[in-house]
Backbone as numpy.savetxt, mean C-alpha at the origin, in Angstrom:
# Nx Ny Nz CAx CAy CAz Cx Cy Cz
-24.41 -10.17 8.74 -23.83 -9.06 7.97 -24.01 -7.77 8.77
-22.91 -7.08 9.01 -22.95 -5.88 9.82 -23.13 -4.63 8.95
-23.47 -3.55 9.62 -23.60 -2.28 8.91 -22.26 -1.87 8.30
-21.16 -2.21 9.00 -19.83 -1.87 8.50 -19.54 -2.56 7.18
-19.83 -3.86 7.09 -19.54 -4.57 5.84 -20.45 -4.08 4.71
-21.68 -3.75 5.03 -22.58 -3.19 4.01 -22.05 -1.86 3.48
-21.53 -1.04 4.38 -20.97 0.25 3.97 -19.75 0.05 3.08
-18.94 -0.94 3.41 -17.75 -1.21 2.60 -18.13 -1.73 1.22
-19.16 -2.56 1.16 -19.64 -3.04 -0.13 -20.18 -1.87 -0.96
-20.95 -1.01 -0.32 -21.49 0.16 -1.02 -20.37 1.07 -1.52
-19.33 1.19 -0.72 -18.18 2.01 -1.10 -17.53 1.50 -2.38
-17.34 0.18 -2.46 -16.76 -0.41 -3.67 -17.65 -0.19 -4.89
-18.94 -0.41 -4.71 -19.87 -0.28 -5.83 -19.96 1.17 -6.31
-19.88 2.12 -5.39 -19.88 3.53 -5.77 -18.66 3.88 -6.61
-17.56 3.15 -6.36 -16.32 3.37 -7.11 -16.25 2.48 -8.36
-17.35 1.76 -8.64 -17.40 0.82 -9.78 -16.31 -0.24 -9.68
-16.09 -0.71 -8.45 -15.10 -1.75 -8.20 -15.82 -3.01 -7.72
-15.56 -4.13 -8.41 -16.17 -5.39 -8.00 -15.30 -6.53 -8.54
-14.21 -6.82 -7.82 -13.25 -7.84 -8.26 -13.42 -9.10 -7.42
-14.17 -10.05 -7.95 -14.38 -11.32 -7.27 -13.23 -12.28 -7.58
-12.84 -13.05 -6.59 -11.82 -14.08 -6.79 -12.54 -15.42 -6.95
-13.00 -15.66 -8.18 -13.78 -16.86 -8.48 -12.85 -17.96 -8.97
-12.94 -19.16 -8.43 -12.12 -20.27 -8.92 -12.32 -20.49 -10.41
-11.23 -20.77 -11.11 -11.30 -20.95 -12.56 -12.28 -22.05 -12.97
-12.39 -23.08 -12.14 -13.27 -24.20 -12.49 -14.73 -23.78 -12.56
-15.05 -22.62 -11.99 -16.44 -22.17 -11.98 -16.76 -21.24 -13.14
-15.77 -20.95 -14.00 -15.99 -19.98 -15.06 -15.71 -20.58 -16.43
-16.52 -20.19 -17.40 -16.29 -20.60 -18.78 -15.54 -19.49 -19.50
-15.08 -19.76 -20.71 -14.34 -18.76 -21.47 -15.19 -17.53 -21.77
-16.49 -17.71 -21.89 -17.38 -16.58 -22.20 -17.66 -15.71 -21.00
-17.22 -16.17 -19.81 -17.49 -15.41 -18.60 -18.67 -15.92 -17.81
-19.42 -16.86 -18.39 -20.57 -17.40 -17.68 -20.11 -18.26 -16.51
-20.91 -18.22 -15.44 -20.65 -19.08 -14.30 -21.12 -20.48 -14.64
-20.25 -21.47 -14.49 -20.59 -22.84 -14.86 -21.57 -23.44 -13.86
-22.00 -24.66 -14.15 -22.93 -25.34 -13.25 -22.33 -25.52 -11.86
-21.00 -25.54 -11.79 -20.35 -25.69 -10.49 -20.59 -24.47 -9.61
-21.00 -23.36 -10.24 -21.31 -22.16 -9.47 -22.57 -22.32 -8.65
-23.34 -23.37 -8.93 -24.56 -23.58 -8.15 -24.25 -24.17 -6.79
-23.02 -24.68 -6.61 -22.62 -25.22 -5.31 -22.25 -24.07 -4.38
-22.70 -24.14 -3.14 -22.44 -23.07 -2.19 -20.99 -23.11 -1.72
-20.36 -21.95 -1.66 -18.99 -21.83 -1.17 -18.75 -20.39 -0.75
-17.57 -20.13 -0.21 -17.19 -18.77 0.16 -16.40 -18.15 -0.98
-16.79 -16.94 -1.39 -16.11 -16.24 -2.48 -15.68 -14.86 -1.98
-14.37 -14.54 -2.06 -13.91 -13.22 -1.61 -14.04 -12.15 -2.70
-14.37 -10.96 -2.26 -14.40 -9.76 -3.09 -13.27 -8.86 -2.61
-12.38 -8.47 -3.51 -11.24 -7.64 -3.12 -11.73 -6.32 -2.56
-11.23 -5.96 -1.37 -11.57 -4.67 -0.77 -10.39 -3.72 -0.87
-9.39 -3.89 -0.02 -8.18 -3.06 -0.09 -6.97 -3.97 -0.21
-6.17 -3.74 -1.25 -4.98 -4.55 -1.49 -3.79 -3.63 -1.69
-2.82 -3.72 -0.82 -1.54 -3.04 -1.03 -0.47 -3.79 -0.23
0.72 -3.25 -0.16 1.80 -3.96 0.53 1.56 -4.10 2.03
0.71 -3.25 2.59 0.46 -3.28 4.03 -0.68 -4.21 4.40
-1.60 -4.45 3.49 -2.81 -5.20 3.84 -3.41 -5.87 2.60
-3.95 -7.06 2.82 -4.80 -7.72 1.83 -6.13 -7.97 2.52
-7.18 -7.32 2.04 -8.47 -7.43 2.71 -9.57 -7.72 1.70
-10.61 -8.39 2.20 -11.68 -8.87 1.33 -13.02 -8.78 2.06
-14.05 -8.63 1.27 -15.41 -8.87 1.75 -15.78 -10.26 1.26
-16.03 -11.17 2.17 -16.24 -12.57 1.80 -17.73 -12.89 1.81
-18.23 -13.30 0.64 -19.61 -13.78 0.54 -19.63 -15.21 1.07
-20.33 -15.42 2.17 -20.38 -16.74 2.80 -21.52 -17.58 2.22
-21.17 -18.84 1.95 -22.15 -19.82 1.46 -22.92 -19.24 0.27
-22.18 -18.84 -0.75 -22.77 -18.13 -1.88 -22.98 -19.06 -3.07
-24.07 -18.85 -3.78 -24.32 -19.47 -5.09 -24.40 -18.35 -6.11
-23.94 -18.62 -7.33 -23.92 -17.57 -8.35 -24.50 -18.09 -9.66
-25.15 -17.18 -10.37 -25.63 -17.48 -11.71 -25.35 -16.27 -12.60
-25.26 -16.51 -13.90 -25.07 -15.41 -14.84 -23.65 -15.33 -15.35
-23.22 -14.11 -15.66 -21.89 -13.87 -16.23 -21.12 -12.87 -15.38
-19.80 -13.11 -15.31 -18.92 -12.17 -14.61 -17.65 -12.01 -15.43
-17.28 -10.76 -15.71 -16.08 -10.47 -16.49 -15.08 -9.73 -15.60
-14.01 -10.41 -15.24 -13.04 -9.85 -14.30 -12.29 -8.66 -14.88
-12.23 -8.57 -16.22 -11.50 -7.47 -16.85 -12.40 -6.28 -17.19
-13.64 -6.32 -16.74 -14.58 -5.24 -17.05 -14.17 -3.95 -16.34
-14.15 -2.87 -17.08 -13.89 -1.55 -16.52 -14.95 -0.59 -17.02
-15.84 -0.25 -16.16 -16.94 0.63 -16.55 -17.91 0.78 -15.40
-19.02 1.38 -15.70 -20.02 1.65 -14.66 -20.75 0.37 -14.28
-20.96 0.21 -12.99 -21.70 -0.93 -12.46 -23.08 -0.48 -12.01
-24.04 -1.37 -12.15 -25.36 -1.18 -11.55 -25.58 -2.33 -10.59
-26.07 -2.02 -9.40 -26.22 -3.05 -8.38 -27.51 -2.86 -7.61
-28.08 -3.97 -7.17 -29.25 -3.94 -6.30 -29.17 -5.14 -5.37
-29.73 -4.99 -4.17 -29.69 -6.09 -3.21 -31.04 -6.22 -2.53
-31.44 -7.47 -2.29 -32.72 -7.75 -1.64 -32.55 -8.96 -0.73
-33.61 -9.27 -0.01 -33.63 -10.45 0.87 -34.67 -11.42 0.32
-34.30 -12.70 0.21 -35.22 -13.68 -0.37 -35.01 -15.03 0.30
-36.05 -15.56 0.88 -36.01 -16.89 1.52 -34.86 -17.01 2.51
-34.67 -15.98 3.31 -33.64 -16.02 4.34 -32.23 -15.79 3.85
-32.06 -15.50 2.56 -30.74 -15.24 2.00 -30.72 -13.85 1.36
-29.52 -13.33 1.21 -29.35 -12.06 0.51 -29.16 -12.33 -0.98
-29.69 -11.44 -1.79 -29.55 -11.56 -3.24 -28.95 -10.26 -3.77
-27.76 -10.37 -4.36 -27.08 -9.21 -4.93 -27.00 -9.38 -6.44
-27.49 -8.38 -7.16 -27.48 -8.41 -8.62 -26.50 -7.35 -9.11
-25.53 -7.78 -9.92 -24.51 -6.88 -10.47 -24.64 -6.87 -11.99
-24.76 -5.68 -12.56 -24.83 -5.55 -14.02 -23.56 -4.90 -14.55
-22.92 -5.59 -15.49 -21.77 -5.07 -16.22 -22.22 -4.89 -17.67
-22.56 -3.67 -18.04 -23.17 -3.42 -19.35 -24.40 -4.30 -19.53
-24.36 -5.22 -20.51 -25.53 -6.04 -20.80 -25.52 -7.39 -20.07
-24.49 -7.65 -19.30 -24.41 -8.94 -18.60 -24.81 -8.78 -17.14
-25.33 -9.87 -16.59 -25.85 -9.84 -15.22 -25.26 -10.99 -14.42
-24.82 -10.69 -13.22 -24.36 -11.70 -12.27 -25.24 -11.60 -11.02
-25.73 -12.74 -10.57 -26.56 -12.77 -9.36 -25.90 -13.65 -8.32
-25.79 -13.11 -7.11 -25.19 -13.83 -6.00 -26.25 -14.05 -4.92
-26.41 -15.30 -4.51 -27.30 -15.65 -3.40 -26.39 -16.06 -2.23
-26.41 -15.31 -1.15 -25.46 -15.60 -0.08 -26.11 -15.42 1.30
-25.47 -16.04 2.30 -26.01 -16.02 3.65 -25.44 -14.89 4.49
-24.18 -14.52 4.23 -23.56 -13.49 5.07 -22.43 -12.83 4.28
-22.00 -11.68 4.77 -20.88 -10.95 4.18 -19.96 -10.53 5.32
-18.71 -10.99 5.28 -17.78 -10.73 6.37 -16.49 -10.10 5.84
-15.91 -9.26 6.67 -14.63 -8.63 6.35 -13.49 -9.54 6.79
-12.56 -9.80 5.88 -11.37 -10.61 6.18 -10.14 -9.76 5.91
-9.25 -9.66 6.90 -8.11 -8.76 6.81 -6.82 -9.50 7.14
-5.80 -9.32 6.30 -4.46 -9.86 6.54 -3.48 -8.68 6.52
-2.81 -8.45 7.64 -1.87 -7.33 7.75 -0.44 -7.83 7.57
0.40 -7.00 6.93 1.78 -7.40 6.66 2.74 -6.26 6.97
3.98 -6.65 7.23 5.06 -5.68 7.44 5.39 -5.02 6.10
5.56 -3.70 6.10 5.79 -3.00 4.83 6.88 -1.94 4.93
7.55 -1.85 6.08 8.57 -0.81 6.25 9.82 -1.08 5.42
9.97 -2.31 4.92 11.12 -2.65 4.08 10.70 -2.91 2.63
9.51 -2.44 2.29 9.02 -2.57 0.91 9.79 -1.64 -0.01
10.11 -2.13 -1.20 10.80 -1.30 -2.18 10.20 -1.43 -3.57
9.75 -0.32 -4.13 9.27 -0.27 -5.52 9.98 0.90 -6.19
10.77 0.61 -7.19 11.59 1.66 -7.79 11.07 2.01 -9.18
9.91 2.65 -9.18 9.24 3.03 -10.42 9.66 4.41 -10.91
10.15 5.25 -10.00 10.55 6.61 -10.35 11.97 6.84 -9.82
12.83 7.42 -10.63 14.23 7.60 -10.25 14.44 8.91 -9.48
15.61 8.97 -8.84 16.10 10.13 -8.09 15.48 10.18 -6.69
16.36 10.29 -5.72 15.98 10.36 -4.30 14.98 9.24 -3.97
15.38 8.03 -4.36 14.48 6.88 -4.20 14.07 6.64 -2.76
14.95 6.94 -1.82 14.63 6.68 -0.42 13.47 7.55 0.06
13.36 8.76 -0.46 12.22 9.61 -0.11 10.94 9.14 -0.81
11.08 8.63 -2.01 9.91 8.10 -2.72 9.39 6.83 -2.04
10.30 6.04 -1.48 9.86 4.86 -0.74 9.09 5.26 0.51
9.55 6.30 1.19 8.82 6.80 2.35 7.43 7.30 1.94
7.38 8.03 0.84 6.08 8.53 0.36 5.13 7.37 0.09
5.65 6.32 -0.54 4.82 5.17 -0.87 4.32 4.46 0.39
5.21 4.22 1.33 4.82 3.51 2.55 3.80 4.30 3.35
4.00 5.60 3.43 3.05 6.44 4.16 1.70 6.47 3.44
1.72 6.44 2.11 0.47 6.47 1.35 -0.34 5.19 1.56
0.33 4.03 1.54 -0.42 2.79 1.73 -0.87 2.64 3.18
-0.08 3.19 4.10 -0.51 3.22 5.50 -1.78 4.05 5.64
-1.80 5.21 4.99 -2.99 6.07 5.10 -4.21 5.39 4.48
-4.01 4.66 3.38 -5.13 3.91 2.81 -5.66 2.88 3.81
-4.75 2.20 4.48 -5.17 1.23 5.49 -5.97 1.92 6.59
-5.48 3.06 7.02 -6.16 3.82 8.07 -7.53 4.30 7.60
-7.59 4.84 6.37 -8.85 5.39 5.86 -9.89 4.31 5.59
-9.46 3.18 5.03 -10.41 2.15 4.61 -10.78 1.19 5.74
-9.84 0.93 6.65 -10.09 -0.08 7.68 -10.21 0.50 9.09
-9.62 1.67 9.32 -9.78 2.32 10.61 -8.64 2.06 11.58
-8.73 2.73 12.73 -7.67 2.67 13.74 -7.46 1.27 14.30
-8.50 0.45 14.28 -8.39 -0.90 14.86 -7.32 -1.73 14.17
-6.97 -1.38 12.95 -5.99 -2.15 12.19 -4.64 -1.43 12.09
-4.44 -0.45 12.95 -3.19 0.31 12.97 -2.62 0.35 14.39
-1.31 0.41 14.49 -0.68 0.64 15.78 -0.78 2.13 16.13
-0.49 2.46 17.37 -0.56 3.87 17.79 0.39 4.73 16.97
1.59 4.21 16.72 2.56 4.99 15.94 2.12 5.12 14.49
1.50 4.08 13.95 1.00 4.17 12.57 -0.05 5.26 12.44
-0.89 5.40 13.44 -1.93 6.44 13.40 -1.28 7.82 13.29
-0.19 8.02 14.02 0.52 9.31 13.95 1.18 9.48 12.58
1.82 8.42 12.11 2.53 8.48 10.83 1.58 8.71 9.66
0.37 8.21 9.77 -0.60 8.34 8.67 -0.89 9.79 8.33
-0.69 10.69 9.29 -0.95 12.11 9.04 0.03 12.70 8.03
1.16 12.04 7.80 2.20 12.63 6.96 1.86 12.64 5.47
0.77 12.00 5.07 0.34 12.18 3.68 -0.15 13.60 3.47
-0.37 14.31 4.57 -0.79 15.71 4.51 0.40 16.65 4.75
1.59 16.16 4.44 2.81 16.96 4.53 3.40 17.05 3.13
3.05 18.11 2.37 3.43 18.20 0.95 4.92 18.03 0.65
5.85 18.46 1.52 7.26 18.25 1.18 7.66 16.78 1.07
6.81 15.88 1.57 7.13 14.45 1.52 6.06 13.63 0.80
4.91 14.21 0.50 3.89 13.42 -0.18 4.12 13.45 -1.70
3.13 13.00 -2.47 3.35 12.85 -3.91 3.52 14.18 -4.63
3.25 15.30 -3.96 3.47 16.60 -4.59 4.95 16.80 -4.93
5.83 16.31 -4.05 7.27 16.52 -4.24 8.04 15.23 -4.53
7.60 14.10 -3.97 8.34 12.85 -4.16 7.39 11.71 -4.53
6.73 11.79 -5.68 5.83 10.70 -6.06 6.59 9.40 -6.26
6.03 8.32 -5.74 6.67 7.01 -5.89 6.24 6.31 -7.17
5.16 6.78 -7.78 4.65 6.17 -9.01 4.57 7.23 -10.09
4.58 6.83 -11.37 4.40 7.80 -12.45 3.08 8.56 -12.30
3.04 9.75 -12.84 1.90 10.65 -12.64 0.56 10.02 -13.01
0.53 9.21 -14.08 -0.75 8.65 -14.53 -1.34 7.66 -13.53
-0.53 7.17 -12.58 -1.02 6.22 -11.59 -1.35 6.86 -10.25
-1.10 8.14 -10.11 -1.36 8.82 -8.84 -2.87 8.97 -8.64
-3.33 8.58 -7.47 -4.72 8.82 -7.08 -4.73 10.12 -6.28
-5.23 11.21 -6.86 -5.11 12.51 -6.20 -5.94 12.61 -4.93
-5.38 13.29 -3.96 -6.10 13.62 -2.73 -6.61 15.05 -2.85
-7.58 15.37 -2.04 -8.12 16.73 -2.05 -7.11 17.69 -1.41
-6.82 18.78 -2.09 -5.90 19.82 -1.60 -4.56 19.23 -1.12
-3.84 18.54 -1.99 -2.60 17.87 -1.54 -1.49 18.83 -1.14
-1.56 20.10 -1.57 -0.52 21.06 -1.22 -0.79 21.75 0.12
-1.89 21.45 0.75 -2.21 22.08 2.04 -1.80 21.15 3.17
-0.85 21.55 4.01 -0.40 20.68 5.11 -1.40 20.69 6.26
-1.44 19.60 6.99 -2.28 19.55 8.19 -1.44 19.91 9.41
-2.11 20.40 10.43 -1.43 20.74 11.67 -0.79 19.50 12.29
-1.49 18.37 12.23 -0.96 17.12 12.80 0.36 16.74 12.13
0.41 16.88 10.82 1.61 16.49 10.08 2.79 17.37 10.46
2.57 18.66 10.53 3.67 19.58 10.86 4.13 19.37 12.30
3.18 19.18 13.21 3.55 18.93 14.61 4.40 17.67 14.73
4.02 16.62 14.00 4.79 15.37 14.06 6.20 15.57 13.51
6.31 16.28 12.39 7.63 16.53 11.81 8.48 17.40 12.74
7.85 18.34 13.43 8.59 19.17 14.39 9.11 18.33 15.55
8.31 17.36 15.97 8.76 16.46 17.05 10.00 15.68 16.61
9.99 15.20 15.37 11.14 14.47 14.86 12.37 15.37 14.75
12.16 16.58 14.24 13.28 17.52 14.09 13.88 17.88 15.45
13.02 18.04 16.45 13.50 18.35 17.80 14.31 17.18 18.36
13.83 15.96 18.13 14.55 14.78 18.61 15.92 14.67 17.94
15.99 15.10 16.68 17.26 15.07 15.95 18.15 16.27 16.25
17.61 17.22 17.01 18.31 18.47 17.33 18.70 19.22 16.05
17.80 19.16 15.08 18.01 19.86 13.80 17.31 21.21 13.90
18.02 22.19 14.44 17.40 23.49 14.74 16.99 24.25 13.48
17.78 24.17 12.42 17.44 24.92 11.21 16.19 24.35 10.55
16.06 23.02 10.56 14.86 22.41 10.00 13.65 22.70 10.88
13.86 22.70 12.18 12.78 23.00 13.11 12.25 24.41 12.88
13.15 25.36 12.68 12.73 26.74 12.42 11.97 26.84 11.09
12.46 26.10 10.10 11.80 26.13 8.80 10.40 25.52 8.88
10.25 24.48 9.66 8.94 23.85 9.83 7.96 24.81 10.51
8.44 25.55 11.49 7.58 26.52 12.16 7.19 27.64 11.20
8.14 28.08 10.39 7.84 29.11 9.39 6.81 28.59 8.39
6.98 27.34 7.98 6.06 26.71 7.02 4.67 26.56 7.62
4.61 26.29 8.91 3.30 26.18 9.57 2.53 27.49 9.46
3.23 28.60 9.56 2.59 29.91 9.49 2.39 30.38 8.05
3.24 29.86 7.14 3.18 30.28 5.74 3.21 29.04 4.84
2.10 28.31 4.77 2.09 27.02 4.05 1.94 27.16 2.53
2.84 27.91 1.94 2.80 28.12 0.49 3.55 27.01 -0.23
3.20 26.80 -1.50 3.84 25.76 -2.31 5.36 25.99 -2.40
5.77 27.25 -2.50 7.20 27.56 -2.60 7.96 27.02 -1.40
7.42 27.22 -0.19 8.12 26.77 1.02 8.05 25.26 1.18
6.99 24.66 0.66 6.92 23.19 0.67 8.06 22.61 -0.17
8.29 23.20 -1.33 9.37 22.73 -2.19 10.74 22.99 -1.55
10.84 24.08 -0.82 12.11 24.37 -0.13 12.37 23.32 0.94
11.35 22.96 1.67 11.50 21.91 2.68 11.82 20.57 2.03
11.22 20.31 0.88 11.49 19.06 0.17 12.96 18.94 -0.18
13.57 20.05 -0.58 15.01 20.06 -0.89 15.82 19.76 0.37
15.42 20.34 1.48 16.15 20.12 2.74 16.15 18.65 3.13
15.09 17.93 2.79 14.99 16.52 3.18 16.03 15.64 2.50
16.53 16.04 1.33 17.55 15.21 0.70 18.97 15.75 0.91
19.09 16.81 1.69 20.42 17.33 2.00 21.05 16.51 3.13
22.33 16.26 3.00 23.03 15.42 3.96 22.93 15.96 5.39
22.95 17.27 5.54 22.93 17.85 6.88 21.60 17.64 7.60
20.57 17.24 6.86 19.27 16.96 7.48 18.92 15.47 7.38
19.92 14.64 7.18 19.67 13.22 6.93 19.07 12.50 8.13
19.38 12.98 9.32 18.94 12.26 10.52 17.42 12.16 10.61
16.71 13.20 10.21 15.25 13.16 10.35 14.64 12.13 9.39
15.23 11.98 8.21 14.74 10.97 7.26 15.00 9.57 7.80
16.19 9.37 8.37 16.51 8.07 8.96 15.59 7.77 10.14
15.33 8.79 10.95 14.47 8.59 12.12 13.05 8.24 11.69
12.58 8.87 10.64 11.25 8.57 10.13 11.16 7.12 9.65
12.20 6.66 8.97 12.24 5.25 8.54 12.26 4.32 9.75
13.01 4.69 10.77 13.07 3.87 11.99 11.71 3.80 12.67
10.99 4.91 12.68 9.66 4.92 13.30 8.72 3.96 12.55
8.81 3.96 11.24 7.98 3.04 10.46 8.35 1.59 10.74
9.64 1.33 10.84 10.09 -0.03 11.12 9.60 -0.51 12.48
9.67 0.37 13.47 9.21 0.02 14.81 7.69 -0.17 14.83
6.98 0.68 14.10 5.52 0.62 14.10 4.98 -0.64 13.44
5.76 -1.24 12.54 5.29 -2.41 11.78 6.02 -3.69 12.16
6.82 -3.64 13.20 7.70 -4.77 13.54 6.93 -6.05 13.88
5.72 -5.92 14.39 4.96 -7.11 14.80 4.14 -7.73 13.67
4.12 -7.10 12.51 3.40 -7.67 11.38 4.28 -8.73 10.69
3.69 -9.78 10.16 4.48 -10.82 9.50 4.90 -10.44 8.08
5.93 -11.12 7.60 6.29 -11.04 6.18 5.44 -12.05 5.42
5.13 -11.75 4.17 4.35 -12.68 3.36 5.09 -14.00 3.17
4.34 -15.07 3.11 4.92 -16.40 2.91 4.25 -17.04 1.70
5.06 -17.56 0.76 4.53 -18.08 -0.50 4.79 -19.57 -0.67
5.03 -20.26 0.42 5.30 -21.69 0.34 6.79 -21.98 0.46
7.09 -23.24 0.72 8.48 -23.64 1.00 9.41 -23.41 -0.18
8.93 -23.68 -1.40 9.79 -23.53 -2.57 10.19 -22.08 -2.78
9.23 -21.16 -2.72 9.54 -19.75 -2.89 10.37 -19.23 -1.71
10.12 -19.75 -0.52 10.90 -19.32 0.64 12.37 -19.72 0.47
12.60 -20.89 -0.10 13.98 -21.32 -0.35 14.66 -20.38 -1.35
13.96 -20.01 -2.41 14.52 -19.08 -3.39 14.76 -17.71 -2.77
13.84 -17.30 -1.89 14.00 -16.02 -1.20 15.25 -16.03 -0.34
15.46 -17.09 0.41 16.62 -17.17 1.29 17.92 -17.18 0.49
17.91 -17.82 -0.67 19.11 -17.84 -1.52 19.42 -16.44 -2.05
18.38 -15.73 -2.51 18.58 -14.36 -2.98 18.99 -13.46 -1.83
18.42 -13.70 -0.66 18.75 -12.89 0.51 20.22 -13.05 0.88
20.73 -14.27 0.79 22.14 -14.49 1.12 23.05 -13.78 0.12
22.67 -13.80 -1.17 23.47 -13.08 -2.17 23.49 -11.58 -1.88
22.32 -11.05 -1.53 22.22 -9.62 -1.25 22.99 -9.27 0.02
22.91 -10.13 1.03 23.63 -9.86 2.28 25.14 -9.94 2.10
25.58 -10.85 1.25 27.01 -10.94 0.96 27.51 -9.64 0.34
26.74 -9.13 -0.60 27.08 -7.85 -1.23 27.02 -6.72 -0.20
26.04 -6.78 0.68 25.90 -5.76 1.73 27.12 -5.76 2.65
27.62 -6.96 2.97 28.81 -7.06 3.82 30.04 -6.49 3.12
30.15 -6.76 1.82 31.27 -6.22 1.05 31.26 -4.69 1.08
30.10 -4.12 0.88 29.98 -2.67 0.89 30.28 -2.10 2.28
29.80 -2.79 3.30 30.05 -2.32 4.67 31.54 -2.30 4.98
32.26 -3.29 4.47 33.71 -3.34 4.70 34.43 -2.16 4.04
33.75 -1.55 3.06 34.30 -0.37 2.38 33.76 0.93 2.98
32.98 0.78 4.06 32.41 1.96 4.70 31.19 2.51 4.00
30.53 1.66 3.21 29.35 2.10 2.43 28.10 1.45 3.01
27.11 2.26 3.28 25.84 1.76 3.81 24.96 1.27 2.67
24.31 0.13 2.89 23.35 -0.41 1.92 22.19 -1.03 2.68
20.97 -0.65 2.33 19.77 -1.16 3.00 19.09 -2.22 2.13
18.60 -3.27 2.78 17.89 -4.34 2.09 16.39 -4.04 2.04
15.83 -4.10 0.84 14.39 -3.90 0.65 13.86 -5.06 -0.19
12.56 -5.23 -0.20 11.97 -6.32 -0.97 10.71 -5.87 -1.69
10.44 -6.55 -2.80 9.23 -6.32 -3.59 8.50 -7.65 -3.70
7.27 -7.70 -3.20 6.53 -8.95 -3.11 5.23 -8.90 -3.91
4.81 -10.03 -4.47 3.45 -10.10 -5.02 2.46 -10.28 -3.87
1.18 -10.24 -4.18 0.17 -10.53 -3.17 0.11 -12.03 -2.93
-0.39 -12.42 -1.77 -0.45 -13.84 -1.44 -1.73 -14.50 -1.94
-2.85 -13.80 -1.85 -4.14 -14.42 -2.18 -4.55 -14.08 -3.61
-4.61 -12.81 -3.93 -4.90 -12.40 -5.30 -3.57 -12.11 -5.97
-2.91 -13.14 -6.46 -1.56 -13.00 -6.99 -1.55 -12.03 -8.17
-0.61 -11.09 -8.15 -0.47 -10.13 -9.24 0.74 -10.50 -10.08
1.16 -9.59 -10.95 2.21 -9.91 -11.92 3.62 -9.62 -11.40
3.73 -9.11 -10.18 5.05 -8.79 -9.65 5.85 -10.05 -9.35
7.16 -9.99 -9.63 8.06 -11.04 -9.19 8.51 -10.74 -7.77
9.00 -11.76 -7.10 9.55 -11.59 -5.76 11.00 -11.16 -5.93
11.32 -9.95 -5.48 12.67 -9.41 -5.67 13.20 -8.82 -4.37
14.51 -8.77 -4.29 15.20 -8.04 -3.23 16.01 -6.93 -3.88
16.21 -5.86 -3.12 17.00 -4.74 -3.61 18.00 -4.32 -2.54
19.13 -3.86 -3.00 20.06 -3.15 -2.13 20.00 -1.67 -2.52
19.67 -0.84 -1.56 19.67 0.60 -1.77 20.98 1.13 -1.19
21.89 1.51 -2.07 23.25 1.88 -1.69 23.35 3.40 -1.56
23.77 3.85 -0.38 23.77 5.28 -0.07 25.07 5.94 -0.49
24.92 7.14 -1.07 26.09 7.92 -1.48 25.81 9.40 -1.20
26.87 10.18 -1.23 26.73 11.63 -1.08 27.20 12.31 -2.36
26.44 13.30 -2.77 26.75 14.00 -4.02 26.46 15.49 -3.85
27.52 16.26 -3.72 27.40 17.72 -3.59 26.46 18.12 -2.46
26.65 17.49 -1.31 25.86 17.86 -0.15 24.49 17.22 -0.08
24.18 16.35 -1.04 22.89 15.66 -1.06 23.08 14.15 -0.91
22.12 13.51 -0.30 22.15 12.05 -0.22 21.44 11.48 -1.44
22.12 10.58 -2.12 21.55 9.91 -3.29 21.74 8.41 -3.09
21.08 7.63 -3.94 21.19 6.18 -3.81 21.34 5.53 -5.18
21.95 4.35 -5.16 21.98 3.46 -6.32 21.26 2.17 -5.92
20.61 1.55 -6.89 19.79 0.38 -6.60 20.34 -0.85 -7.31
20.52 -1.93 -6.56 20.89 -3.23 -7.13 19.74 -4.20 -6.90
19.48 -5.04 -7.89 18.31 -5.94 -7.87 18.74 -7.40 -7.76
17.99 -8.17 -6.95 18.24 -9.60 -6.79 16.89 -10.32 -6.92
16.74 -11.10 -7.97 15.47 -11.79 -8.23 15.46 -13.14 -7.51
14.35 -13.45 -6.89 14.20 -14.75 -6.21 13.78 -15.78 -7.25
14.75 -16.55 -7.74 14.45 -17.54 -8.78 15.36 -18.75 -8.64
């Protein structure tokens, strides 16, 4: 067990997070660990889960006794000691106690491609909200796992969560009650502005470049909102497209999630339907981008596997989109 894994475990416990993926056969309806819990095995503890990464702290060769309630939401009490050459972790959920006897704790990380992820929880300017979401989960990966799990371009892109015209201040991808606030979200970082200026220069968007320089010197909320408006205007569309391209290039070597042959067959069928529609739109001179919404592979959540077509349109000098859904079934 390394100092890094101990720090990550402490981080979860400080946040009152302790989601074990315990096989159903080891649990009773009351939450008690059955006699089968006395057999040693590897049990993962969820660390960071999002569309970009599924990561776990894995208790190696662990035995468990007591009770564990996966739906518990409240304060945790924890203590750890060493006993007979093994580690002993005691977790208290209110009046119930879970004890884990384990030999080691290791970090397990699975990285995935996320530049084509689509979650349409909030309407209007969906393409900017998708960018906000992808950059936010990238930054979580960077913050929780470090540079070793990011490409060079991802490290640069991660700074853009500190660019208020594009972060959740102006284009939240999730409803307000689900936003995890960052400290001083309206204050831009120098790295973020420099990166956006590089993109604007590459696009030869002189008016946006000037506005970015003005914003760097005067980082007020008013000017952040003004820049946010510019991002959905058709005349500044190239920088948004370039940003999406950078994300696609940065994540190109990561795999897509795989859910078995049966689900893959359903995915390919839905993909063909979506591509057929995409070809029809293209023949009419209409751009449509393919996006997907996936559940997790290991800790399966309630999301269905879906594909989306994001259909681009222009409306009074602004770029807008319509969304079509294709369920993999």
